[in-house]
PDB file of C-alpha atoms in Angstrom:
ATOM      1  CA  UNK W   1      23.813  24.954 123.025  1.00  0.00           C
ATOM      2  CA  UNK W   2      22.678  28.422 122.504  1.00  0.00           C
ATOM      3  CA  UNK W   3      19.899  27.843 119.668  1.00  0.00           C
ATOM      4  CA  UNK W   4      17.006  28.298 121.916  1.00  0.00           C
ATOM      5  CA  UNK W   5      18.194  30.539 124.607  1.00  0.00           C
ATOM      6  CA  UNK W   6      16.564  34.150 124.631  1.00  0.00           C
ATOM      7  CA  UNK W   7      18.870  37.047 123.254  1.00  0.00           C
ATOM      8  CA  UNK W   8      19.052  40.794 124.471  1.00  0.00           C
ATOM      9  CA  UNK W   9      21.481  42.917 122.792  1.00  0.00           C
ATOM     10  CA  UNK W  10      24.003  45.444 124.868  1.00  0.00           C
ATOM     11  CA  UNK W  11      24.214  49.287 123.735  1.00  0.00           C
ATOM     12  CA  UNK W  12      26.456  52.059 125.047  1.00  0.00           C
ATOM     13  CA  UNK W  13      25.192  55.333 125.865  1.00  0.00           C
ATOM     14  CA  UNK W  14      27.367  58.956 127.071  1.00  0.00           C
ATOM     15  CA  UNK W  15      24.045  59.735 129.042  1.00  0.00           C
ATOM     16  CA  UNK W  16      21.591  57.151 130.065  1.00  0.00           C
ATOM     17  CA  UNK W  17      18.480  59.201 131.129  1.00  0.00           C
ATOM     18  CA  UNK W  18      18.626  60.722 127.802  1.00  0.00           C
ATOM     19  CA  UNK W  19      18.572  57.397 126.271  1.00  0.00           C
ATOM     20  CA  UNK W  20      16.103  55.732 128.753  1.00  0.00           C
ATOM     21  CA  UNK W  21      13.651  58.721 127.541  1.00  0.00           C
ATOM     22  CA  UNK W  22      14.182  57.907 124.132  1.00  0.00           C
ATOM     23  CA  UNK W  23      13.787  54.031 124.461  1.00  0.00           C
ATOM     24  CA  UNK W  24      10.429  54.536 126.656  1.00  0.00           C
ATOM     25  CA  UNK W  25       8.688  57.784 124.921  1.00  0.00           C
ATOM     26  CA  UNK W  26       9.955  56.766 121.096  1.00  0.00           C
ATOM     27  CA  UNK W  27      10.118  52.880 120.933  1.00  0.00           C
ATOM     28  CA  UNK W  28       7.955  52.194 123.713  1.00  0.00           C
ATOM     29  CA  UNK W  29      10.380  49.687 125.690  1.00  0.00           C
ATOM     30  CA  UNK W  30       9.357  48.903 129.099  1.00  0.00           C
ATOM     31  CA  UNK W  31      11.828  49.838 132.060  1.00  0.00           C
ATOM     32  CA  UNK W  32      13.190  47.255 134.177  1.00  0.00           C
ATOM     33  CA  UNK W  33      14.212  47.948 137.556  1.00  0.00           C
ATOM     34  CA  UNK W  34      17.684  46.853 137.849  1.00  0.00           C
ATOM     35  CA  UNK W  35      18.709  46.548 141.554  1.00  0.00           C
ATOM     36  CA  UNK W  36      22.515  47.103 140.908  1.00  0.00           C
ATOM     37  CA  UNK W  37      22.308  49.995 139.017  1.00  0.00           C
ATOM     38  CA  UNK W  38      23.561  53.287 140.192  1.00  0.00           C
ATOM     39  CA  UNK W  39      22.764  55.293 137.177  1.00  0.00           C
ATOM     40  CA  UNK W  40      25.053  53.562 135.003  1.00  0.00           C
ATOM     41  CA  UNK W  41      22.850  51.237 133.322  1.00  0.00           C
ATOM     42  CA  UNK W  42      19.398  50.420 132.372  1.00  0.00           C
ATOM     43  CA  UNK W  43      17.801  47.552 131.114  1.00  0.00           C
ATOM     44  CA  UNK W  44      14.452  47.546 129.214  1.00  0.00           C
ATOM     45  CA  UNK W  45      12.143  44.556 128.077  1.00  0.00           C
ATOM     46  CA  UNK W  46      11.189  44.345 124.809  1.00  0.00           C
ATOM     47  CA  UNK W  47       8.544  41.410 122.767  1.00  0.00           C
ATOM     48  CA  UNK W  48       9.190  38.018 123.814  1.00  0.00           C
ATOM     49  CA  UNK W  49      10.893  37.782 126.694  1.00  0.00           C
ATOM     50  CA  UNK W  50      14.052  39.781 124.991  1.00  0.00           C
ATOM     51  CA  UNK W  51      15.681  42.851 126.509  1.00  0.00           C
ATOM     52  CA  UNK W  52      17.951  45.606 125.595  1.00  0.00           C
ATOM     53  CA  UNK W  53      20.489  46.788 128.573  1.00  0.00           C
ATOM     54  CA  UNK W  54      22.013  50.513 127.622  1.00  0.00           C
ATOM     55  CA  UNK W  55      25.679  50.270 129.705  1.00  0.00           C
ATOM     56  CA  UNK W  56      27.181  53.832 130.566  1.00  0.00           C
ATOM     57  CA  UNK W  57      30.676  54.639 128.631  1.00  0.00           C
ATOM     58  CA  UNK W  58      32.320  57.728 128.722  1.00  0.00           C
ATOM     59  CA  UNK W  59      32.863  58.930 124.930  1.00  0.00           C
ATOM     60  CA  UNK W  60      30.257  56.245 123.763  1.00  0.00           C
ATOM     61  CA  UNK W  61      31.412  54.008 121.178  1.00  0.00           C
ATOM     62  CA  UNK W  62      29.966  54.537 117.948  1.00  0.00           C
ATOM     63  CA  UNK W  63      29.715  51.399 115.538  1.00  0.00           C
ATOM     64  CA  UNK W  64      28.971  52.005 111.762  1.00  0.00           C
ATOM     65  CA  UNK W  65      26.854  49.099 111.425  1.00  0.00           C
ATOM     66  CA  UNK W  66      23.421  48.064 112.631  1.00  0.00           C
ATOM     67  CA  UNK W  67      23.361  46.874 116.633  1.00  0.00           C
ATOM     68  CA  UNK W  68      20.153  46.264 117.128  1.00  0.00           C
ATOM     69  CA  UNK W  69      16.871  45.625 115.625  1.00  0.00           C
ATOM     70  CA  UNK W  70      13.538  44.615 115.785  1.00  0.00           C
ATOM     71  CA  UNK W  71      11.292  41.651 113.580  1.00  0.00           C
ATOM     72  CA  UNK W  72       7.690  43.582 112.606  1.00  0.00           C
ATOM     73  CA  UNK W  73       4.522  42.463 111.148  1.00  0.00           C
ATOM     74  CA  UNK W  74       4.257  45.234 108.947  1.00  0.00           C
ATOM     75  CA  UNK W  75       7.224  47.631 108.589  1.00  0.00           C
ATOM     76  CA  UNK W  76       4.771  50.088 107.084  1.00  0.00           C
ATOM     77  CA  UNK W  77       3.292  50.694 110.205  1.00  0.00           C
ATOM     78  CA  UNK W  78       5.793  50.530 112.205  1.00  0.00           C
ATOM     79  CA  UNK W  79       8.051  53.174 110.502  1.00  0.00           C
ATOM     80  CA  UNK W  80       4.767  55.432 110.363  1.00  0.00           C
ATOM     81  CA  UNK W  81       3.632  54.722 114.732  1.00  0.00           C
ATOM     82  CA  UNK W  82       7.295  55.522 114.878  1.00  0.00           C
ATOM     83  CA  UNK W  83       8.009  58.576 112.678  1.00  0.00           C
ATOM     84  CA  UNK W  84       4.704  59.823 114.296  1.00  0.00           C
ATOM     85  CA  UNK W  85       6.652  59.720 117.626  1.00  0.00           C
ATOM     86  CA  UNK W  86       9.679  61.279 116.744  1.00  0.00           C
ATOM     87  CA  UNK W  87      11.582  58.981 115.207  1.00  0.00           C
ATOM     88  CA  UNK W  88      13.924  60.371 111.991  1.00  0.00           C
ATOM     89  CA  UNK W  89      14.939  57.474 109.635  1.00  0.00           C
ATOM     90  CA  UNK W  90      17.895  57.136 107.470  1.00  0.00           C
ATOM     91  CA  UNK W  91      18.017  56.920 104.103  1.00  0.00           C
ATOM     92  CA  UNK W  92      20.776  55.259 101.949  1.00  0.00           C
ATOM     93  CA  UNK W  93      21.553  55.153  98.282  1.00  0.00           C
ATOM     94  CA  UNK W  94      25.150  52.943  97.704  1.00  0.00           C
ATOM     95  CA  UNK W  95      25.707  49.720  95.772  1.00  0.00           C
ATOM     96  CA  UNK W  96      23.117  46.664  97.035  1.00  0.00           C
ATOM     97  CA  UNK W  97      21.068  49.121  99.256  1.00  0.00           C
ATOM     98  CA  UNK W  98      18.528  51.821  98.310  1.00  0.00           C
ATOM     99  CA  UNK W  99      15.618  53.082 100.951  1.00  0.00           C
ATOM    100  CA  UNK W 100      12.282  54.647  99.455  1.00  0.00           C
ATOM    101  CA  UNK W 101      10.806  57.828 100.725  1.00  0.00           C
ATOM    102  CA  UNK W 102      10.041  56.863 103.799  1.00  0.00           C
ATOM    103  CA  UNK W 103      13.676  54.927 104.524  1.00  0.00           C
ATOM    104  CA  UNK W 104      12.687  51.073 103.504  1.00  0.00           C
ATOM    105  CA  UNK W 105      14.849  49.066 101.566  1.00  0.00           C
ATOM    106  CA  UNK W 106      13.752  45.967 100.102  1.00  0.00           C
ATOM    107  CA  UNK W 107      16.495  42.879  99.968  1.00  0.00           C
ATOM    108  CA  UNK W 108      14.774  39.708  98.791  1.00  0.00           C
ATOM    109  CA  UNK W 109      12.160  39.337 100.742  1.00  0.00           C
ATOM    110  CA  UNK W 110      12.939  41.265 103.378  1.00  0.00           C
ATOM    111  CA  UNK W 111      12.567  44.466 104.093  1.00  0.00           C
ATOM    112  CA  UNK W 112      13.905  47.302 106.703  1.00  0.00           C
ATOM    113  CA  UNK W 113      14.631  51.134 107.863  1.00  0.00           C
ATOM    114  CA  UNK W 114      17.135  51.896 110.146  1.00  0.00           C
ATOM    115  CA  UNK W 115      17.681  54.745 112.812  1.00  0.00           C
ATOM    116  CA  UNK W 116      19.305  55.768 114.817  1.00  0.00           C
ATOM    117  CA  UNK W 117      19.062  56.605 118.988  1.00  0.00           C
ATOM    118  CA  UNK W 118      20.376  59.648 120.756  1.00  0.00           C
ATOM    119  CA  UNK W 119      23.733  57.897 121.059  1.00  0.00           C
ATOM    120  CA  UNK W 120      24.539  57.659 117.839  1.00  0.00           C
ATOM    121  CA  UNK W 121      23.454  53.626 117.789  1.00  0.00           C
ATOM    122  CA  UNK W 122      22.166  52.297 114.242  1.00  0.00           C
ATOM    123  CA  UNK W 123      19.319  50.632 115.187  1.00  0.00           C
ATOM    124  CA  UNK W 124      16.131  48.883 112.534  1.00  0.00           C
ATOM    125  CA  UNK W 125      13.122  47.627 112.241  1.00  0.00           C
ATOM    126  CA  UNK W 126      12.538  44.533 109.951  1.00  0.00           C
ATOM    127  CA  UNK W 127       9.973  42.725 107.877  1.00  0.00           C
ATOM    128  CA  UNK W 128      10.967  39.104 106.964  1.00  0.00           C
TER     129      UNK W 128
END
């Protein structure tokens, strides 16, 4: 029922203008103008036709896993437009997962870096 419908993933945030800045000037999302909103919640658009909504929530809610990420072409370049904008990427070194230098891990034949957002989200970038 759901195998071809469009996804968008939902992301709490203490302070949504903060975050907004950080979605637009860092990851270059594109704003949409959501009618409803009252400050509480913004919505951005993101490569085809998928968007990302950031909800207001007092204390946040911070998961320890990824909730979000993005498919590349070429996670080189990506980390490097992105670290070149601000962006500081994690680095791991426990059982099954080990990033490089610049915070890629390689699993099969994929390959990823995560970071995270000024709320405290874990978010990545992948190459499959």
């Amino acid at each position: 029922m759901l195998g071809n419908a469009r996804v968008g993933a939902i992301l709490v945030a203490t302070d949504i203008e903060r975050a907004k800045k950080f979605y637009v000037e860092k990851l270059g999302l594109r704003v949409v103008e959501a009618p409803s909103s009252n400050g509480d919640f913004a919505m951005f658009e993101a490569g085809h036709g998928t968007f990302l909504y950031l909800c207001l929530r007092e204390g946040g809610s911070q998961a320890e896993h990824t909730v979000a990420g993005w498919l590349v072409d070429d996670i080189e370049t990506a980390v490097e437009q992105l670290r070149d904008r601000g962006v500081v990427f994690e680095h791991y070194d426990v059982p099954g997962l080990k990033t490089d230098e610049r915070g890629i891990a390689e699993s099969g034949p994929a390959r990823s870096a995560w970071f995270k957002d000024t709320e405290g989200n874990i978010l990545t970038v992948s190459e499959i």
